Coordinates of C-alpha atoms in Angstrom, one line a residue:
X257 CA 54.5 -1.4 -55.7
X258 CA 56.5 -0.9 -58.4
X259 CA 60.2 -0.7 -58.7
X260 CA 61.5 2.6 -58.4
X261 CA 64.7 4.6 -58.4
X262 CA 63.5 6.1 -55.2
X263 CA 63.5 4.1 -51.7
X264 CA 61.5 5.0 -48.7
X265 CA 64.1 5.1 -45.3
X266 CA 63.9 5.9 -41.8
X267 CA 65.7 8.3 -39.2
X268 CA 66.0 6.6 -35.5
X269 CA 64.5 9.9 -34.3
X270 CA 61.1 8.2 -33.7
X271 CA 62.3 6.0 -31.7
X272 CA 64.8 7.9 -29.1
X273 CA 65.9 11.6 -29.7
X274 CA 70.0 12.2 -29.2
X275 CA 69.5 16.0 -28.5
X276 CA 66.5 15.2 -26.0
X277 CA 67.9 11.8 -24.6
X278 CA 64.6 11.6 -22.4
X279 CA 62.8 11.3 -25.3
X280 CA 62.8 7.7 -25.8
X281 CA 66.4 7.4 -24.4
X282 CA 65.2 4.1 -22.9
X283 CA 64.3 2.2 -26.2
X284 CA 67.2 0.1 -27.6
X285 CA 68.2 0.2 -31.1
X286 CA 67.3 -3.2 -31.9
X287 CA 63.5 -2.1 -31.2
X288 CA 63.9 0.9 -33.4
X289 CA 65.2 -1.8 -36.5
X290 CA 62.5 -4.2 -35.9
X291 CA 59.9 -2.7 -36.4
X292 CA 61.2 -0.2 -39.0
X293 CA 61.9 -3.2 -40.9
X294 CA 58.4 -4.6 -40.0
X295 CA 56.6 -1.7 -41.4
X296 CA 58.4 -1.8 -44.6
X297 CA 61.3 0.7 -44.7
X298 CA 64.6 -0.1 -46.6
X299 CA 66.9 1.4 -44.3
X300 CA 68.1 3.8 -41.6
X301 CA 70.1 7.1 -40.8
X302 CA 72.5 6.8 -37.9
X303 CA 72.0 7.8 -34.2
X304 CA 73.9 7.8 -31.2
X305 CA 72.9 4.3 -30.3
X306 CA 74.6 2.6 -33.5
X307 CA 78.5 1.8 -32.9
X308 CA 81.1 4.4 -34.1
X309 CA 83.4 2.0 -36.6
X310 CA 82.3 1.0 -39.8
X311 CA 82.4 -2.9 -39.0
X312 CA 79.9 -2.5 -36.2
X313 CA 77.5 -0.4 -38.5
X314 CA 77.2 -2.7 -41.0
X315 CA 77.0 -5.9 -38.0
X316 CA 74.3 -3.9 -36.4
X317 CA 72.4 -3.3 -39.6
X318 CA 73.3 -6.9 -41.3
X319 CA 70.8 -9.5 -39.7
X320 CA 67.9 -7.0 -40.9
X321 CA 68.8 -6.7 -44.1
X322 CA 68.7 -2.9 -43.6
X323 CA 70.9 -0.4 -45.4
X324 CA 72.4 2.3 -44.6
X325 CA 71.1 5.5 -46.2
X326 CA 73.0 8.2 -44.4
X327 CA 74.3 9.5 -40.7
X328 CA 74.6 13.0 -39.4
X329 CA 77.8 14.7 -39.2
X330 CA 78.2 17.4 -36.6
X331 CA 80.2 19.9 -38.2
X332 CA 82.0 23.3 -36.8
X333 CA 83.7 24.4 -39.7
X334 CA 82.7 28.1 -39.7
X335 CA 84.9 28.1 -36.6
X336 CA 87.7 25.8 -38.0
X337 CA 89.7 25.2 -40.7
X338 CA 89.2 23.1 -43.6
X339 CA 92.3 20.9 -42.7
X340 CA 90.8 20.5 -39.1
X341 CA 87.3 19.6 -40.6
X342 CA 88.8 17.4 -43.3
X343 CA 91.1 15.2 -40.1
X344 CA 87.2 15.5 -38.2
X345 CA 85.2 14.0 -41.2
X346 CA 87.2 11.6 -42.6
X347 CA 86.3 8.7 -40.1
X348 CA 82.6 9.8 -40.8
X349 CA 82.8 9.5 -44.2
X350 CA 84.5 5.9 -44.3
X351 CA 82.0 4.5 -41.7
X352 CA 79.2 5.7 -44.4
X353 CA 81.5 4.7 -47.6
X354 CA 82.2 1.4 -46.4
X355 CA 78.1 0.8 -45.5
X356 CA 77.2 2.1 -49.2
X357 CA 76.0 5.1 -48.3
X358 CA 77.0 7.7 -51.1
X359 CA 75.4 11.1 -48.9
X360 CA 76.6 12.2 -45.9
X361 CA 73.9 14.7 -43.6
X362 CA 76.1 17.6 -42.9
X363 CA 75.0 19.9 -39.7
X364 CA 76.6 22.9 -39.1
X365 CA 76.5 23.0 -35.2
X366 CA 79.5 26.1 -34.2
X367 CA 77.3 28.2 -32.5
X368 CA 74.4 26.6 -33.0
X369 CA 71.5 26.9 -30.3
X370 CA 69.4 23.8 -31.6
X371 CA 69.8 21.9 -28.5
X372 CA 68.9 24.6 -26.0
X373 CA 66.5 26.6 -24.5
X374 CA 67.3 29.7 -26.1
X375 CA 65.2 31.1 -28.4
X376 CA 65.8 30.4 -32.5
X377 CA 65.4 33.9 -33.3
X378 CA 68.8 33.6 -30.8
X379 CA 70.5 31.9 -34.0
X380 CA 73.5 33.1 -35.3
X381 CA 74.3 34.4 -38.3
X382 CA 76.9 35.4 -41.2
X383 CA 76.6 39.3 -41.0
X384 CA 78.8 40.2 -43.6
X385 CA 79.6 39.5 -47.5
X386 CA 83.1 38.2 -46.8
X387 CA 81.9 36.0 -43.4
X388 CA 79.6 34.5 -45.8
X389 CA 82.0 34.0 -48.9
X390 CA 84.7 32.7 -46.5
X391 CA 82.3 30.3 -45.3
X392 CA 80.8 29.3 -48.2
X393 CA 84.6 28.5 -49.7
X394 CA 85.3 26.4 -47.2
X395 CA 82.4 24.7 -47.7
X396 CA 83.0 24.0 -51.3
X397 CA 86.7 22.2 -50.6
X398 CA 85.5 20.2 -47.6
X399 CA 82.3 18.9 -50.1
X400 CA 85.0 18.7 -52.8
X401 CA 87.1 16.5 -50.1
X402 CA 83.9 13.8 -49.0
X403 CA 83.2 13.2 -53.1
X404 CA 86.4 12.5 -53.4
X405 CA 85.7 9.5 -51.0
X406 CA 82.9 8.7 -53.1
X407 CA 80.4 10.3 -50.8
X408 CA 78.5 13.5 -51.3
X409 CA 78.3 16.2 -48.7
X410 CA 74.0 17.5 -48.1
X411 CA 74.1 20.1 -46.1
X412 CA 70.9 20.1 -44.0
X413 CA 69.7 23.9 -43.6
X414 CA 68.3 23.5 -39.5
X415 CA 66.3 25.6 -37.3
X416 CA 68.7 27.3 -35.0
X417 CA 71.8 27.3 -36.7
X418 CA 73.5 29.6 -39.7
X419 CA 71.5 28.5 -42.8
X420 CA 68.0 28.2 -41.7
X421 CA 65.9 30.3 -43.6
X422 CA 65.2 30.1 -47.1
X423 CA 67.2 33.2 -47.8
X424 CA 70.2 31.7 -46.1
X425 CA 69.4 28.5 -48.5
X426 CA 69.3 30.5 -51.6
X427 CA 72.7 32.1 -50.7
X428 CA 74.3 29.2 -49.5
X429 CA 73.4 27.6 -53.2
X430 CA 74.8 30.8 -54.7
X431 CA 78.2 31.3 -53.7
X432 CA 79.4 27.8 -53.2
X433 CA 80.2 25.0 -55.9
X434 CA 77.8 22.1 -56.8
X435 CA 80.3 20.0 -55.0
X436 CA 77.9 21.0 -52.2
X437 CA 74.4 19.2 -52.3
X438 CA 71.4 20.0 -50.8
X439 CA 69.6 18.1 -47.9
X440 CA 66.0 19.2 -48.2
X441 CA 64.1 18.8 -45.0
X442 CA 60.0 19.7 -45.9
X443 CA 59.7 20.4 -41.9
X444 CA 62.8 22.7 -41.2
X445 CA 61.7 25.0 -44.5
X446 CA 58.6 25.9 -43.7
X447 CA 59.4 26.2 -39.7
X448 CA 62.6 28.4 -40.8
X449 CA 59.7 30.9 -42.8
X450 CA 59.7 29.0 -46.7
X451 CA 57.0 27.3 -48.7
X452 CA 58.6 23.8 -49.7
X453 CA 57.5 23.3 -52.6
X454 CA 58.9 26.7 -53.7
X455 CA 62.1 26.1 -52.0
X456 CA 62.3 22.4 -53.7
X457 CA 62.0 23.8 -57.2
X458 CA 64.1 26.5 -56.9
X459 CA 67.3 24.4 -55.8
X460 CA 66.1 21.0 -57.2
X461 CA 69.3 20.2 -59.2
X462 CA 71.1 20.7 -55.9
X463 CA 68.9 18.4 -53.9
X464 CA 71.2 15.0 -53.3
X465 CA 69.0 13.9 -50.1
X466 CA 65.5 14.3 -49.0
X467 CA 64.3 14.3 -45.2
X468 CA 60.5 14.2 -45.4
X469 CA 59.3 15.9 -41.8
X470 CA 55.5 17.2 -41.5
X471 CA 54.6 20.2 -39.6
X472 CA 51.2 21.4 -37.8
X473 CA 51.0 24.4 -38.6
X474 CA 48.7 25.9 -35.9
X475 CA 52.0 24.7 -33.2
X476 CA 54.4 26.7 -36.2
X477 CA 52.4 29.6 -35.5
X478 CA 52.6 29.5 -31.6
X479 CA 56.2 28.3 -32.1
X480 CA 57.0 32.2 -33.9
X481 CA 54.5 34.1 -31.5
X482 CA 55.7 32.7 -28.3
X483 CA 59.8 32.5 -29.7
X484 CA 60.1 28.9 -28.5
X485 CA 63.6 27.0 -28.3
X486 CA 64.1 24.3 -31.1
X487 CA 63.7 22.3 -28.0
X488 CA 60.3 23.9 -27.2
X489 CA 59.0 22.9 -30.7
X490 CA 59.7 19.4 -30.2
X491 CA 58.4 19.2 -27.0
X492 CA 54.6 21.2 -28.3
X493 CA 54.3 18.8 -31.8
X494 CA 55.8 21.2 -34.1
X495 CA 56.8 18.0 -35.8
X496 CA 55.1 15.0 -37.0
X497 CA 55.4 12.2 -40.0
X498 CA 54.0 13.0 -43.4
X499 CA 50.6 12.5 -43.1
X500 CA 49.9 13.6 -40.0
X501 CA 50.3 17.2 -40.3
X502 CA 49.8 20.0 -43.2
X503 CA 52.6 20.1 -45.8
X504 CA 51.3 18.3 -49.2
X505 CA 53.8 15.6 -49.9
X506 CA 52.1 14.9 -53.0
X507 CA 53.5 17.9 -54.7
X508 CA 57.0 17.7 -53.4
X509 CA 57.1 13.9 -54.7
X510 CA 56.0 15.4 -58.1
X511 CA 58.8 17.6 -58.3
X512 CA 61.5 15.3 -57.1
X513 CA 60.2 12.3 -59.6
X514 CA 59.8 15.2 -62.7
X515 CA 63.4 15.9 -61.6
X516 CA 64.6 12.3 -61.7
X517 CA 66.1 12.3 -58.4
X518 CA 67.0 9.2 -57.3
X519 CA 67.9 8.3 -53.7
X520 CA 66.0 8.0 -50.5
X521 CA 63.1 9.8 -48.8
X522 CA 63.7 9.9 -45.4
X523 CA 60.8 9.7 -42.8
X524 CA 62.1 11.9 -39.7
X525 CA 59.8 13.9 -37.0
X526 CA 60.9 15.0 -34.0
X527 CA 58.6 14.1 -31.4
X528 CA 58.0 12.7 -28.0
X529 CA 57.2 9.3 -28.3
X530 CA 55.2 8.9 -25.1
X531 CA 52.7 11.1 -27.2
X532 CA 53.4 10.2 -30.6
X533 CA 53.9 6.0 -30.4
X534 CA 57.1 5.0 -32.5
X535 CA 55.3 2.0 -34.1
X536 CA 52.4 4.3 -35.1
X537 CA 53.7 7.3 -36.5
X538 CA 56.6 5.3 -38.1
X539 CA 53.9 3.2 -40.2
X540 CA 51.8 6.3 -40.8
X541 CA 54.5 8.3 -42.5
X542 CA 55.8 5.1 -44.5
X543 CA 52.5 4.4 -45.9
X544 CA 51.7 7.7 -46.6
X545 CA 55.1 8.0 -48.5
X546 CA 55.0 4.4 -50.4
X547 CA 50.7 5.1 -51.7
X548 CA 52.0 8.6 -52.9
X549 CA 55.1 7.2 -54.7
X550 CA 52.6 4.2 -56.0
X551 CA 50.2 6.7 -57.2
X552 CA 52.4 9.1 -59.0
X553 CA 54.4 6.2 -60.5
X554 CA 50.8 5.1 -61.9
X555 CA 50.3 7.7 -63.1
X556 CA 53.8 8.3 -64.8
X557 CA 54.5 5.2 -65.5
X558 CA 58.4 6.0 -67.2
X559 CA 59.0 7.4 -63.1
X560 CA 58.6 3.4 -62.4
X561 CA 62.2 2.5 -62.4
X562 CA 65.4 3.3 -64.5

């Protein structure tokens, strides 16, 4: 495979699940490593199970010559200050620095209802221009903060919480600075009502990290005409690796590569691995990524490498 500004990584997600913990809550970390390194991924996002300092990350992640491509930070900044949020984030954003990861995966989680049984059209919302402006200032000096660390702030648009549809995306984009980068999760923007591949060009130069989820759509459709819990669409299959579901990765790599993003694709599904094996549906949705970057790069060949 050619060399390549872009590297495929891993969340621990398919292994154990830290808003479901009986989802794989049994499986130790060190399985989750071995056989992500096995398969062929670079490196992995943080969960729950890695240590909370900096030192232990990196001890944890040393002997398999993993790196560290991100970790998510639960945020609840449109209930607090920046000044609180800043004193809140700056640990997180060390631990990351001091592993050589340059993105940090910001989740907005005050008031969110992503963890429970309550259904997302439940989710709240900014229901006013100067809720939203407020916000979205705040926003801008905490992301203005983390760069100053060295580490950029993608804010991960999620089912359940303030930005999840692709209107809250596009208005999120518009009133705050490009301090703020984008996460782009394929699975959350077509489960929160948007066509990825629309949603990618639209805020492309914004895009700093890249979560690549599949979806089935038949379960999306139950998922809306039942008004299941985020919970409820991990349970059902909502979810699944690239390749195993309906979104056309293909396109989406072409407009990242076109773009000349560089930085990590992220496999991440949530599912039950009792019905979707870790091992599996880990190697499914790396090979499916590393024979579409392969591919394209063939076909392109001054994508191969910078």
């Amino acid at each position: 495979m050619p060399a390549s500004a872009i590297r495929i990584g891993i969340n621990p997600i398919s292994w154990s699940n830290d808003d479901l913990p009986a989802l794989g809550g049994e499986t130790p970390l060190s399985t989750a490593l071995t056989e992500g390194k096995e398969i062929g991924y670079e490196g992995f996002e943080l969960n729950g199970k890695f240590p909370k300092d900096a030192r232990g990350v990196g001890d944890v992640l040393r002997p398999y010559n993993l790196a560290l491509v991100s970790g998510w930070y639960s945020s609840q900044l449109a209930s607090r200050s920046v000044a609180e949020e800043i004193e809140a984030i700056a640990s997180h954003v060390e631990l990351l620095r001091q592993n050589g990861a340059t993105v940090l995966v910001y989740g907005e989680v005050a008031d969110s209802i992503q963890g429970q049984r309550i259904r997302l059209v439940e989710r709240p919302r900014f229901h006013t221009d100067r809720a939203w402006q407020e916000y979205a200032d705040k926003l801008t000096e905490l992301a203005r903060f983390t760069l100053s660390q060295g580490v950029r702030l993608a804010y991960h648009h999620h089912m359940g919480a303030y930005i999840e549809s692709p209107d809250d995306i596009d208005r999120l984009m518009a009133l705050t600075g490009n301090e703020v980068g984008l996460l782009f999760d394929s699975g959350h923007c077509y489960m929160g009502g948007g066509e990825p591949l629309q949603v990618l060009r639209k805020h492309i130069d914004r895009v700093c990290h890249v979560h690549f989820k599949d979806v089935r759509k038949d379960v999306v459709q139950l998922a809306r005409n039942n008004l299941w819990s985020f919970p409820d669409c991990i349970i059902n299959g909502t979810f699944t690796v690239p390749g195993d579901g309906d979104i056309d990765f293909a396109a989406l790599l072409e407009v990242l590569l076109q773009a000349g993003y560089s930085g990590w694709l992220v496999v991440e599904a949530e599912q039950d691995p009792a019905v979707a094996p870790s091992y599996i549906c880990a190697q499914k949705g790396y090979e499916t990524l590393r024979n579409l970057l392969a591919a394209a790069q063939e076909q392109n060949p001054a994508q191969r490498s910078v």
